[in-house]
Amino acid sequence: MKKYIIKRLLTAIPVLLMISVGAFIMMNLAPGDPTDLYVSPDATPMQVEATRRALGLDQPYPVQYVRWLGRALQGDLGINYSTRYPVLPILVSRIGPTIVLMGATLLVSYLIAIPLGILSARKHGTWIDNLLTGGAFVGVSIPNFFLGLGLIYVFSVQLGWFPTGGMSQLGGEGGFISAIHHLVLPVTVLSAFYIANMTRYMRSTMIQVYGENYIRTATAKGLAAEVILTRHGIRNALIPVITIIGTDLPRLVGGAIVTEQIFQWPGLGRLTIMAIQQREYPMLMAITMLSAVVVLFANLFVDIMYAVVDPRIKYN
């Protein structure tokens, strides 16, 4: 296992390099010039050139990339154009809220989806199964922005049950209750898709597991349905479900961008929107690379969890 993990980490290095090159090329091919946002419309060509030189944009693209890569390897992700502050501290300050939001989303999704999937499989072909399956299709189909705006209008504007946006710190006014209060709507929006998707996965895998010979043998021996479910069914059904963590994490990151913007959540998603609007290339490069690292490590975590859940899986 150790050799496999080391091999995967070494393989991630060229992948990250290719991602950084691709992101750098796309950002520089995008229309517009960052200097347009920081100079007066009446600025002279000399003033524009001085601004480009100050931002480090006067060099050829390969030189800019090599300089960025060299500084990034030393922990220097560049300077934010608008504030002239280092990118790294700004990035670090936004990671915490996003981790809270995404962590709560995954926790809620699994706690709800796994029991619903099991229930749907056990009631296969009944009205309960049809209801849960139909609800899952609806949950997969609703866009984040539509659901978010709808929840804000109903539960914040009309009923006044939840705040329209923002984040409450655990140590701030209201404490834990206020923090949960601010989390409810954004977590509901983000988890809607994952609850629906994981419910469908869990249902299909449980139906398949119930048809296996070892389940039939256990049933023929007279084992209780609950014992068969807990000892043999769930563990084998979880293997395909674990895959969702790795395959759907990029979608979760993308959904967090929209959700954070709608609910004014002070995380990486909202920072990404601001960086795009202000053409903050160093910030966008840092966010892109951080997202790539998270996705790569999530997939490695999924592979390790395979071996934990199913001892038959060996990595040589």
PDB file of C-alpha atoms in Angstrom:
ATOM      1  CA  MET A   1       0.000   0.000   0.000  1.00  0.00           C
ATOM      2  CA  LYS A   2       2.824   2.424   0.862  1.00  0.00           C
ATOM      3  CA  LYS A   3       4.494   1.852  -2.507  1.00  0.00           C
ATOM      4  CA  TYR A   4       1.168   2.409  -4.254  1.00  0.00           C
ATOM      5  CA  ILE A   5       0.565   5.707  -2.416  1.00  0.00           C
ATOM      6  CA  ILE A   6       4.079   6.935  -3.209  1.00  0.00           C
ATOM      7  CA  LYS A   7       3.610   5.973  -6.856  1.00  0.00           C
ATOM      8  CA  ARG A   8       0.304   7.860  -7.017  1.00  0.00           C
ATOM      9  CA  LEU A   9       1.867  10.947  -5.423  1.00  0.00           C
ATOM     10  CA  LEU A  10       4.742  10.892  -7.915  1.00  0.00           C
ATOM     11  CA  THR A  11       2.280  10.467 -10.785  1.00  0.00           C
ATOM     12  CA  ALA A  12       0.388  13.531  -9.559  1.00  0.00           C
ATOM     13  CA  ILE A  13       3.401  15.800 -10.182  1.00  0.00           C
ATOM     14  CA  PRO A  14       3.275  15.783 -14.024  1.00  0.00           C
ATOM     15  CA  VAL A  15      -0.532  15.962 -13.854  1.00  0.00           C
ATOM     16  CA  LEU A  16      -0.346  19.144 -11.779  1.00  0.00           C
ATOM     17  CA  LEU A  17       2.251  20.578 -14.156  1.00  0.00           C
ATOM     18  CA  MET A  18      -0.006  19.967 -17.153  1.00  0.00           C
ATOM     19  CA  ILE A  19      -2.958  21.512 -15.319  1.00  0.00           C
ATOM     20  CA  SER A  20      -0.910  24.594 -14.451  1.00  0.00           C
ATOM     21  CA  VAL A  21       0.224  25.009 -18.069  1.00  0.00           C
ATOM     22  CA  GLY A  22      -3.325  24.605 -19.366  1.00  0.00           C
ATOM     23  CA  ALA A  23      -4.745  27.049 -16.831  1.00  0.00           C
ATOM     24  CA  PHE A  24      -2.019  29.611 -17.587  1.00  0.00           C
ATOM     25  CA  ILE A  25      -2.640  29.386 -21.337  1.00  0.00           C
ATOM     26  CA  MET A  26      -6.419  29.720 -21.002  1.00  0.00           C
ATOM     27  CA  MET A  27      -6.167  32.723 -18.704  1.00  0.00           C
ATOM     28  CA  ASN A  28      -3.821  34.551 -21.027  1.00  0.00           C
ATOM     29  CA  LEU A  29      -5.943  33.716 -24.079  1.00  0.00           C
ATOM     30  CA  ALA A  30      -9.021  35.198 -22.408  1.00  0.00           C
ATOM     31  CA  PRO A  31     -10.126  38.562 -23.852  1.00  0.00           C
ATOM     32  CA  GLY A  32      -9.191  41.729 -22.012  1.00  0.00           C
ATOM     33  CA  ASP A  33      -6.158  42.994 -20.164  1.00  0.00           C
ATOM     34  CA  PRO A  34      -5.881  43.160 -16.346  1.00  0.00           C
ATOM     35  CA  THR A  35      -4.323  46.613 -16.652  1.00  0.00           C
ATOM     36  CA  ASP A  36      -7.618  47.960 -18.031  1.00  0.00           C
ATOM     37  CA  LEU A  37      -9.100  47.693 -14.527  1.00  0.00           C
ATOM     38  CA  TYR A  38      -6.281  49.571 -12.813  1.00  0.00           C
ATOM     39  CA  VAL A  39      -5.537  52.513 -15.099  1.00  0.00           C
ATOM     40  CA  SER A  40      -7.654  55.499 -16.039  1.00  0.00           C
ATOM     41  CA  PRO A  41      -9.355  55.449 -19.461  1.00  0.00           C
ATOM     42  CA  ASP A  42      -7.360  58.614 -20.189  1.00  0.00           C
ATOM     43  CA  ALA A  43      -4.019  57.036 -19.260  1.00  0.00           C
ATOM     44  CA  THR A  44      -1.152  57.488 -21.670  1.00  0.00           C
ATOM     45  CA  PRO A  45       0.581  54.488 -23.299  1.00  0.00           C
ATOM     46  CA  MET A  46       3.556  55.088 -21.008  1.00  0.00           C
ATOM     47  CA  GLN A  47       1.331  54.863 -17.927  1.00  0.00           C
ATOM     48  CA  VAL A  48      -0.273  51.667 -19.231  1.00  0.00           C
ATOM     49  CA  GLU A  49       3.136  50.142 -19.910  1.00  0.00           C
ATOM     50  CA  ALA A  50       4.348  51.143 -16.444  1.00  0.00           C
ATOM     51  CA  THR A  51       1.327  49.404 -14.920  1.00  0.00           C
ATOM     52  CA  ARG A  52       1.968  46.267 -16.985  1.00  0.00           C
ATOM     53  CA  ARG A  53       5.579  46.287 -15.835  1.00  0.00           C
ATOM     54  CA  ALA A  54       4.511  46.672 -12.202  1.00  0.00           C
ATOM     55  CA  LEU A  55       2.140  43.716 -12.544  1.00  0.00           C
ATOM     56  CA  GLY A  56       4.787  41.598 -14.281  1.00  0.00           C
ATOM     57  CA  LEU A  57       2.797  41.384 -17.523  1.00  0.00           C
ATOM     58  CA  ASP A  58       5.412  42.926 -19.790  1.00  0.00           C
ATOM     59  CA  GLN A  59       7.393  39.688 -20.211  1.00  0.00           C
ATOM     60  CA  PRO A  60       6.673  36.915 -22.779  1.00  0.00           C
ATOM     61  CA  TYR A  61       4.208  34.278 -21.640  1.00  0.00           C
ATOM     62  CA  PRO A  62       6.790  31.471 -21.218  1.00  0.00           C
ATOM     63  CA  VAL A  63       8.897  33.752 -19.017  1.00  0.00           C
ATOM     64  CA  GLN A  64       5.831  34.686 -16.955  1.00  0.00           C
ATOM     65  CA  TYR A  65       4.940  31.018 -16.457  1.00  0.00           C
ATOM     66  CA  VAL A  66       8.453  29.952 -15.469  1.00  0.00           C
ATOM     67  CA  ARG A  67       8.652  32.819 -12.988  1.00  0.00           C
ATOM     68  CA  TRP A  68       5.270  31.908 -11.523  1.00  0.00           C
ATOM     69  CA  LEU A  69       6.237  28.232 -11.247  1.00  0.00           C
ATOM     70  CA  GLY A  70       9.543  29.051  -9.564  1.00  0.00           C
ATOM     71  CA  ARG A  71       7.860  31.281  -6.994  1.00  0.00           C
ATOM     72  CA  ALA A  72       5.018  28.787  -6.451  1.00  0.00           C
ATOM     73  CA  LEU A  73       7.490  26.021  -5.604  1.00  0.00           C
ATOM     74  CA  GLN A  74       8.829  28.331  -2.884  1.00  0.00           C
ATOM     75  CA  GLY A  75       5.351  29.035  -1.489  1.00  0.00           C
ATOM     76  CA  ASP A  76       4.933  32.412  -3.202  1.00  0.00           C
ATOM     77  CA  LEU A  77       1.731  32.364  -5.258  1.00  0.00           C
ATOM     78  CA  GLY A  78       2.065  35.949  -6.402  1.00  0.00           C
ATOM     79  CA  ILE A  79       0.510  39.295  -5.545  1.00  0.00           C
ATOM     80  CA  ASN A  80      -3.158  40.216  -5.764  1.00  0.00           C
ATOM     81  CA  TYR A  81      -3.386  42.921  -8.442  1.00  0.00           C
ATOM     82  CA  SER A  82      -6.060  45.075  -6.806  1.00  0.00           C
ATOM     83  CA  THR A  83      -4.926  44.996  -3.161  1.00  0.00           C
ATOM     84  CA  ARG A  84      -1.186  44.352  -3.694  1.00  0.00           C
ATOM     85  CA  TYR A  85      -1.393  41.754  -0.909  1.00  0.00           C
ATOM     86  CA  PRO A  86       0.127  38.264  -1.245  1.00  0.00           C
ATOM     87  CA  VAL A  87      -2.262  35.691  -2.677  1.00  0.00           C
ATOM     88  CA  LEU A  88      -1.472  32.911  -0.183  1.00  0.00           C
ATOM     89  CA  PRO A  89      -2.830  34.574   3.009  1.00  0.00           C
ATOM     90  CA  ILE A  90      -6.011  35.612   1.179  1.00  0.00           C
ATOM     91  CA  LEU A  91      -6.437  32.062  -0.112  1.00  0.00           C
ATOM     92  CA  VAL A  92      -5.859  30.514   3.315  1.00  0.00           C
ATOM     93  CA  SER A  93      -8.433  32.820   4.923  1.00  0.00           C
ATOM     94  CA  ARG A  94     -11.113  31.544   2.506  1.00  0.00           C
ATOM     95  CA  ILE A  95     -10.344  27.820   2.773  1.00  0.00           C
ATOM     96  CA  GLY A  96     -11.956  27.345   6.188  1.00  0.00           C
ATOM     97  CA  PRO A  97     -15.498  28.468   5.253  1.00  0.00           C
ATOM     98  CA  THR A  98     -15.426  26.327   2.102  1.00  0.00           C
ATOM     99  CA  ILE A  99     -14.255  23.259   4.045  1.00  0.00           C
ATOM    100  CA  VAL A 100     -17.092  23.793   6.535  1.00  0.00           C
ATOM    101  CA  LEU A 101     -19.653  24.097   3.733  1.00  0.00           C
ATOM    102  CA  MET A 102     -18.410  21.128   1.694  1.00  0.00           C
ATOM    103  CA  GLY A 103     -17.827  18.953   4.759  1.00  0.00           C
ATOM    104  CA  ALA A 104     -21.339  19.603   6.068  1.00  0.00           C
ATOM    105  CA  THR A 105     -22.725  18.891   2.598  1.00  0.00           C
ATOM    106  CA  LEU A 106     -20.983  15.514   2.317  1.00  0.00           C
ATOM    107  CA  LEU A 107     -21.936  14.555   5.884  1.00  0.00           C
ATOM    108  CA  VAL A 108     -25.612  15.414   5.408  1.00  0.00           C
ATOM    109  CA  SER A 109     -25.690  13.769   1.984  1.00  0.00           C
ATOM    110  CA  TYR A 110     -24.332  10.436   3.193  1.00  0.00           C
ATOM    111  CA  LEU A 111     -26.385  10.372   6.394  1.00  0.00           C
ATOM    112  CA  ILE A 112     -29.585  10.845   4.386  1.00  0.00           C
ATOM    113  CA  ALA A 113     -28.819   9.113   1.078  1.00  0.00           C
ATOM    114  CA  ILE A 114     -27.546   5.767   2.382  1.00  0.00           C
ATOM    115  CA  PRO A 115     -30.653   4.993   4.502  1.00  0.00           C
ATOM    116  CA  LEU A 116     -32.934   6.201   1.696  1.00  0.00           C
ATOM    117  CA  GLY A 117     -31.131   4.008  -0.834  1.00  0.00           C
ATOM    118  CA  ILE A 118     -31.397   0.978   1.445  1.00  0.00           C
ATOM    119  CA  LEU A 119     -35.086   1.652   2.072  1.00  0.00           C
ATOM    120  CA  SER A 120     -35.757   2.056  -1.646  1.00  0.00           C
ATOM    121  CA  ALA A 121     -33.998  -1.245  -2.400  1.00  0.00           C
ATOM    122  CA  ARG A 122     -35.833  -3.146   0.337  1.00  0.00           C
ATOM    123  CA  LYS A 123     -39.158  -1.741  -0.893  1.00  0.00           C
ATOM    124  CA  HIS A 124     -38.260  -2.380  -4.531  1.00  0.00           C
ATOM    125  CA  GLY A 125     -41.296  -2.109  -6.801  1.00  0.00           C
ATOM    126  CA  THR A 126     -43.574  -0.547  -4.166  1.00  0.00           C
ATOM    127  CA  TRP A 127     -44.955   2.992  -3.991  1.00  0.00           C
ATOM    128  CA  ILE A 128     -42.193   3.905  -1.532  1.00  0.00           C
ATOM    129  CA  ASP A 129     -39.548   2.912  -4.078  1.00  0.00           C
ATOM    130  CA  ASN A 130     -41.337   4.833  -6.818  1.00  0.00           C
ATOM    131  CA  LEU A 131     -41.636   7.919  -4.597  1.00  0.00           C
ATOM    132  CA  LEU A 132     -37.954   7.888  -3.629  1.00  0.00           C
ATOM    133  CA  THR A 133     -36.821   7.216  -7.200  1.00  0.00           C
ATOM    134  CA  GLY A 134     -38.975  10.043  -8.543  1.00  0.00           C
ATOM    135  CA  GLY A 135     -37.698  12.395  -5.853  1.00  0.00           C
ATOM    136  CA  ALA A 136     -34.124  11.444  -6.741  1.00  0.00           C
ATOM    137  CA  PHE A 137     -34.676  12.339 -10.397  1.00  0.00           C
ATOM    138  CA  VAL A 138     -36.128  15.703  -9.348  1.00  0.00           C
ATOM    139  CA  GLY A 139     -33.155  16.368  -7.050  1.00  0.00           C
ATOM    140  CA  VAL A 140     -30.663  15.608  -9.822  1.00  0.00           C
ATOM    141  CA  SER A 141     -32.490  17.872 -12.274  1.00  0.00           C
ATOM    142  CA  ILE A 142     -32.841  21.083 -10.217  1.00  0.00           C
ATOM    143  CA  PRO A 143     -30.043  23.642 -10.871  1.00  0.00           C
ATOM    144  CA  ASN A 144     -28.269  25.019  -7.803  1.00  0.00           C
ATOM    145  CA  PHE A 145     -28.987  28.659  -8.572  1.00  0.00           C
ATOM    146  CA  PHE A 146     -32.714  28.010  -9.094  1.00  0.00           C
ATOM    147  CA  LEU A 147     -33.076  26.025  -5.875  1.00  0.00           C
ATOM    148  CA  GLY A 148     -30.996  28.545  -3.928  1.00  0.00           C
ATOM    149  CA  LEU A 149     -33.008  31.562  -5.037  1.00  0.00           C
ATOM    150  CA  GLY A 150     -36.249  29.676  -4.398  1.00  0.00           C
ATOM    151  CA  LEU A 151     -35.233  28.736  -0.851  1.00  0.00           C
ATOM    152  CA  ILE A 152     -34.127  32.301  -0.100  1.00  0.00           C
ATOM    153  CA  TYR A 153     -37.437  33.694  -1.322  1.00  0.00           C
ATOM    154  CA  VAL A 154     -39.573  31.214   0.647  1.00  0.00           C
ATOM    155  CA  PHE A 155     -37.650  30.652   3.882  1.00  0.00           C
ATOM    156  CA  SER A 156     -35.788  33.962   4.211  1.00  0.00           C
ATOM    157  CA  VAL A 157     -37.892  36.652   2.536  1.00  0.00           C
ATOM    158  CA  GLN A 158     -41.411  35.306   3.098  1.00  0.00           C
ATOM    159  CA  LEU A 159     -41.121  33.244   6.293  1.00  0.00           C
ATOM    160  CA  GLY A 160     -38.006  34.829   7.807  1.00  0.00           C
ATOM    161  CA  TRP A 161     -36.819  31.512   9.233  1.00  0.00           C
ATOM    162  CA  PHE A 162     -33.237  31.704   7.970  1.00  0.00           C
ATOM    163  CA  PRO A 163     -30.795  34.496   7.059  1.00  0.00           C
ATOM    164  CA  THR A 164     -30.473  35.367   3.380  1.00  0.00           C
ATOM    165  CA  GLY A 165     -26.726  34.852   3.412  1.00  0.00           C
ATOM    166  CA  GLY A 166     -23.427  35.241   5.193  1.00  0.00           C
ATOM    167  CA  MET A 167     -21.601  33.035   7.669  1.00  0.00           C
ATOM    168  CA  SER A 168     -21.625  33.012  11.459  1.00  0.00           C
ATOM    169  CA  GLN A 169     -18.500  32.024  13.378  1.00  0.00           C
ATOM    170  CA  LEU A 170     -18.694  29.577  16.269  1.00  0.00           C
ATOM    171  CA  GLY A 171     -17.068  32.136  18.547  1.00  0.00           C
ATOM    172  CA  GLY A 172     -19.281  34.973  17.380  1.00  0.00           C
ATOM    173  CA  GLU A 173     -22.671  36.172  18.543  1.00  0.00           C
ATOM    174  CA  GLY A 174     -25.138  33.296  18.726  1.00  0.00           C
ATOM    175  CA  GLY A 175     -22.410  30.637  18.815  1.00  0.00           C
ATOM    176  CA  PHE A 176     -23.114  27.156  17.497  1.00  0.00           C
ATOM    177  CA  ILE A 177     -26.842  27.709  16.937  1.00  0.00           C
ATOM    178  CA  SER A 178     -26.219  30.766  14.772  1.00  0.00           C
ATOM    179  CA  ALA A 179     -23.544  28.920  12.771  1.00  0.00           C
ATOM    180  CA  ILE A 180     -25.941  26.046  12.036  1.00  0.00           C
ATOM    181  CA  HIS A 181     -28.692  28.565  11.252  1.00  0.00           C
ATOM    182  CA  HIS A 182     -26.540  30.133   8.528  1.00  0.00           C
ATOM    183  CA  LEU A 183     -25.519  26.712   7.179  1.00  0.00           C
ATOM    184  CA  VAL A 184     -28.985  25.241   6.644  1.00  0.00           C
ATOM    185  CA  LEU A 185     -29.923  26.828   3.310  1.00  0.00           C
ATOM    186  CA  PRO A 186     -26.555  26.598   1.490  1.00  0.00           C
ATOM    187  CA  VAL A 187     -26.046  23.006   2.656  1.00  0.00           C
ATOM    188  CA  THR A 188     -29.578  22.153   1.516  1.00  0.00           C
ATOM    189  CA  VAL A 189     -28.843  23.556  -1.940  1.00  0.00           C
ATOM    190  CA  LEU A 190     -25.511  21.771  -2.310  1.00  0.00           C
ATOM    191  CA  SER A 191     -26.655  18.457  -0.837  1.00  0.00           C
ATOM    192  CA  ALA A 192     -29.863  18.177  -2.903  1.00  0.00           C
ATOM    193  CA  PHE A 193     -28.014  16.775  -5.917  1.00  0.00           C
ATOM    194  CA  TYR A 194     -25.768  14.479  -3.893  1.00  0.00           C
ATOM    195  CA  ILE A 195     -28.584  13.049  -1.798  1.00  0.00           C
ATOM    196  CA  ALA A 196     -30.504  12.275  -4.980  1.00  0.00           C
ATOM    197  CA  ASN A 197     -27.482  10.869  -6.812  1.00  0.00           C
ATOM    198  CA  MET A 198     -26.222   8.764  -3.900  1.00  0.00           C
ATOM    199  CA  THR A 199     -29.719   7.453  -3.197  1.00  0.00           C
ATOM    200  CA  ARG A 200     -29.906   6.142  -6.761  1.00  0.00           C
ATOM    201  CA  TYR A 201     -26.424   4.606  -6.507  1.00  0.00           C
ATOM    202  CA  MET A 202     -27.177   2.980  -3.159  1.00  0.00           C
ATOM    203  CA  ARG A 203     -30.520   1.650  -4.380  1.00  0.00           C
ATOM    204  CA  SER A 204     -29.059   0.051  -7.508  1.00  0.00           C
ATOM    205  CA  THR A 205     -26.089  -1.490  -5.684  1.00  0.00           C
ATOM    206  CA  MET A 206     -28.272  -2.834  -2.867  1.00  0.00           C
ATOM    207  CA  ILE A 207     -30.651  -4.428  -5.381  1.00  0.00           C
ATOM    208  CA  GLN A 208     -27.647  -6.046  -7.057  1.00  0.00           C
ATOM    209  CA  VAL A 209     -26.244  -7.230  -3.712  1.00  0.00           C
ATOM    210  CA  TYR A 210     -29.593  -8.712  -2.679  1.00  0.00           C
ATOM    211  CA  GLY A 211     -29.423 -10.879  -5.804  1.00  0.00           C
ATOM    212  CA  GLU A 212     -25.996 -12.345  -4.966  1.00  0.00           C
ATOM    213  CA  ASN A 213     -25.623 -15.999  -4.008  1.00  0.00           C
ATOM    214  CA  TYR A 214     -24.153 -15.313  -0.564  1.00  0.00           C
ATOM    215  CA  ILE A 215     -27.230 -13.255   0.352  1.00  0.00           C
ATOM    216  CA  ARG A 216     -29.499 -16.073  -0.787  1.00  0.00           C
ATOM    217  CA  THR A 217     -27.425 -18.549   1.209  1.00  0.00           C
ATOM    218  CA  ALA A 218     -27.646 -16.402   4.335  1.00  0.00           C
ATOM    219  CA  THR A 219     -31.398 -16.096   3.859  1.00  0.00           C
ATOM    220  CA  ALA A 220     -31.759 -19.856   3.384  1.00  0.00           C
ATOM    221  CA  LYS A 221     -29.866 -20.451   6.645  1.00  0.00           C
ATOM    222  CA  GLY A 222     -32.501 -18.419   8.456  1.00  0.00           C
ATOM    223  CA  LEU A 223     -30.484 -15.311   9.323  1.00  0.00           C
ATOM    224  CA  ALA A 224     -32.576 -12.286  10.206  1.00  0.00           C
ATOM    225  CA  ALA A 225     -32.994  -9.645   7.517  1.00  0.00           C
ATOM    226  CA  GLU A 226     -31.287  -7.018   9.706  1.00  0.00           C
ATOM    227  CA  VAL A 227     -28.255  -9.266  10.232  1.00  0.00           C
ATOM    228  CA  ILE A 228     -27.964  -9.955   6.507  1.00  0.00           C
ATOM    229  CA  LEU A 229     -28.257  -6.243   5.796  1.00  0.00           C
ATOM    230  CA  THR A 230     -25.651  -5.065   8.302  1.00  0.00           C
ATOM    231  CA  ARG A 231     -23.113  -7.897   7.997  1.00  0.00           C
ATOM    232  CA  HIS A 232     -23.234  -8.627   4.286  1.00  0.00           C
ATOM    233  CA  GLY A 233     -25.350  -6.131   2.359  1.00  0.00           C
ATOM    234  CA  ILE A 234     -24.258  -2.614   3.275  1.00  0.00           C
ATOM    235  CA  ARG A 235     -20.508  -3.210   3.237  1.00  0.00           C
ATOM    236  CA  ASN A 236     -20.532  -4.654  -0.269  1.00  0.00           C
ATOM    237  CA  ALA A 237     -22.964  -2.031  -1.528  1.00  0.00           C
ATOM    238  CA  LEU A 238     -20.775   0.818  -0.249  1.00  0.00           C
ATOM    239  CA  ILE A 239     -17.923   0.053  -2.667  1.00  0.00           C
ATOM    240  CA  PRO A 240     -19.526   1.696  -5.738  1.00  0.00           C
ATOM    241  CA  VAL A 241     -20.948   4.487  -3.561  1.00  0.00           C
ATOM    242  CA  ILE A 242     -17.456   5.435  -2.375  1.00  0.00           C
ATOM    243  CA  THR A 243     -16.602   6.190  -5.997  1.00  0.00           C
ATOM    244  CA  ILE A 244     -18.967   9.163  -5.875  1.00  0.00           C
ATOM    245  CA  ILE A 245     -16.586  10.999  -3.544  1.00  0.00           C
ATOM    246  CA  GLY A 246     -13.898  11.094  -6.215  1.00  0.00           C
ATOM    247  CA  THR A 247     -16.037  11.453  -9.330  1.00  0.00           C
ATOM    248  CA  ASP A 248     -18.470  14.043  -7.969  1.00  0.00           C
ATOM    249  CA  LEU A 249     -16.004  16.181  -6.003  1.00  0.00           C
ATOM    250  CA  PRO A 250     -15.258  18.451  -9.006  1.00  0.00           C
ATOM    251  CA  ARG A 251     -19.000  18.999  -9.357  1.00  0.00           C
ATOM    252  CA  LEU A 252     -19.210  19.802  -5.648  1.00  0.00           C
ATOM    253  CA  VAL A 253     -16.435  22.384  -6.022  1.00  0.00           C
ATOM    254  CA  GLY A 254     -18.219  23.917  -9.014  1.00  0.00           C
ATOM    255  CA  GLY A 255     -21.537  23.908  -7.191  1.00  0.00           C
ATOM    256  CA  ALA A 256     -19.923  25.585  -4.197  1.00  0.00           C
ATOM    257  CA  ILE A 257     -18.876  28.497  -6.429  1.00  0.00           C
ATOM    258  CA  VAL A 258     -22.491  29.198  -7.418  1.00  0.00           C
ATOM    259  CA  THR A 259     -23.890  28.505  -3.951  1.00  0.00           C
ATOM    260  CA  GLU A 260     -21.349  30.697  -2.164  1.00  0.00           C
ATOM    261  CA  GLN A 261     -22.117  33.562  -4.519  1.00  0.00           C
ATOM    262  CA  ILE A 262     -25.886  33.230  -3.988  1.00  0.00           C
ATOM    263  CA  PHE A 263     -25.622  33.061  -0.192  1.00  0.00           C
ATOM    264  CA  GLN A 264     -22.653  35.473   0.106  1.00  0.00           C
ATOM    265  CA  TRP A 265     -20.639  32.723   1.779  1.00  0.00           C
ATOM    266  CA  PRO A 266     -17.063  33.985   2.381  1.00  0.00           C
ATOM    267  CA  GLY A 267     -15.291  30.992   0.870  1.00  0.00           C
ATOM    268  CA  LEU A 268     -13.196  30.047  -2.138  1.00  0.00           C
ATOM    269  CA  GLY A 269     -16.198  30.006  -4.478  1.00  0.00           C
ATOM    270  CA  ARG A 270     -17.015  33.649  -3.910  1.00  0.00           C
ATOM    271  CA  LEU A 271     -13.318  34.503  -4.119  1.00  0.00           C
ATOM    272  CA  THR A 272     -13.204  32.750  -7.508  1.00  0.00           C
ATOM    273  CA  ILE A 273     -16.057  34.892  -8.850  1.00  0.00           C
ATOM    274  CA  MET A 274     -14.336  38.086  -7.698  1.00  0.00           C
ATOM    275  CA  ALA A 275     -11.016  36.953  -9.178  1.00  0.00           C
ATOM    276  CA  ILE A 276     -12.669  36.270 -12.546  1.00  0.00           C
ATOM    277  CA  GLN A 277     -14.433  39.630 -12.572  1.00  0.00           C
ATOM    278  CA  GLN A 278     -11.237  41.512 -11.712  1.00  0.00           C
ATOM    279  CA  ARG A 279      -8.968  39.316 -13.878  1.00  0.00           C
ATOM    280  CA  GLU A 280      -6.784  38.405 -10.927  1.00  0.00           C
ATOM    281  CA  TYR A 281      -4.631  35.862 -12.758  1.00  0.00           C
ATOM    282  CA  PRO A 282      -2.364  34.942  -9.798  1.00  0.00           C
ATOM    283  CA  MET A 283      -5.418  34.304  -7.612  1.00  0.00           C
ATOM    284  CA  LEU A 284      -7.120  32.233 -10.320  1.00  0.00           C
ATOM    285  CA  MET A 285      -3.971  30.157 -10.820  1.00  0.00           C
ATOM    286  CA  ALA A 286      -3.760  29.508  -7.076  1.00  0.00           C
ATOM    287  CA  ILE A 287      -7.432  28.485  -6.840  1.00  0.00           C
ATOM    288  CA  THR A 288      -7.116  26.239  -9.900  1.00  0.00           C
ATOM    289  CA  MET A 289      -4.075  24.440  -8.523  1.00  0.00           C
ATOM    290  CA  LEU A 290      -5.653  24.060  -5.084  1.00  0.00           C
ATOM    291  CA  SER A 291      -8.775  22.540  -6.657  1.00  0.00           C
ATOM    292  CA  ALA A 292      -6.623  20.153  -8.702  1.00  0.00           C
ATOM    293  CA  VAL A 293      -4.711  19.026  -5.605  1.00  0.00           C
ATOM    294  CA  VAL A 294      -7.959  18.438  -3.700  1.00  0.00           C
ATOM    295  CA  VAL A 295      -9.430  16.343  -6.527  1.00  0.00           C
ATOM    296  CA  LEU A 296      -6.251  14.262  -6.910  1.00  0.00           C
ATOM    297  CA  PHE A 297      -6.053  13.560  -3.179  1.00  0.00           C
ATOM    298  CA  ALA A 298      -9.772  12.756  -3.069  1.00  0.00           C
ATOM    299  CA  ASN A 299      -9.297  10.105  -5.746  1.00  0.00           C
ATOM    300  CA  LEU A 300      -6.329   8.683  -3.834  1.00  0.00           C
ATOM    301  CA  PHE A 301      -8.489   8.602  -0.693  1.00  0.00           C
ATOM    302  CA  VAL A 302     -11.186   6.719  -2.613  1.00  0.00           C
ATOM    303  CA  ASP A 303      -8.672   4.088  -3.744  1.00  0.00           C
ATOM    304  CA  ILE A 304      -7.477   3.620  -0.157  1.00  0.00           C
ATOM    305  CA  MET A 305     -11.057   3.324   1.089  1.00  0.00           C
ATOM    306  CA  TYR A 306     -11.665   0.568  -1.472  1.00  0.00           C
ATOM    307  CA  ALA A 307      -9.025  -1.545   0.257  1.00  0.00           C
ATOM    308  CA  VAL A 308     -10.467  -0.743   3.694  1.00  0.00           C
ATOM    309  CA  VAL A 309     -14.053  -1.645   2.774  1.00  0.00           C
ATOM    310  CA  ASP A 310     -13.121  -4.671   0.645  1.00  0.00           C
ATOM    311  CA  PRO A 311     -10.035  -6.571   1.907  1.00  0.00           C
ATOM    312  CA  ARG A 312      -9.978  -8.533  -1.366  1.00  0.00           C
ATOM    313  CA  ILE A 313      -8.621  -5.437  -3.115  1.00  0.00           C
ATOM    314  CA  LYS A 314      -4.831  -5.345  -2.992  1.00  0.00           C
ATOM    315  CA  TYR A 315      -2.530  -2.683  -4.459  1.00  0.00           C
ATOM    316  CA  ASN A 316       0.843  -4.020  -5.551  1.00  0.00           C
TER     317      ASN A 316
END
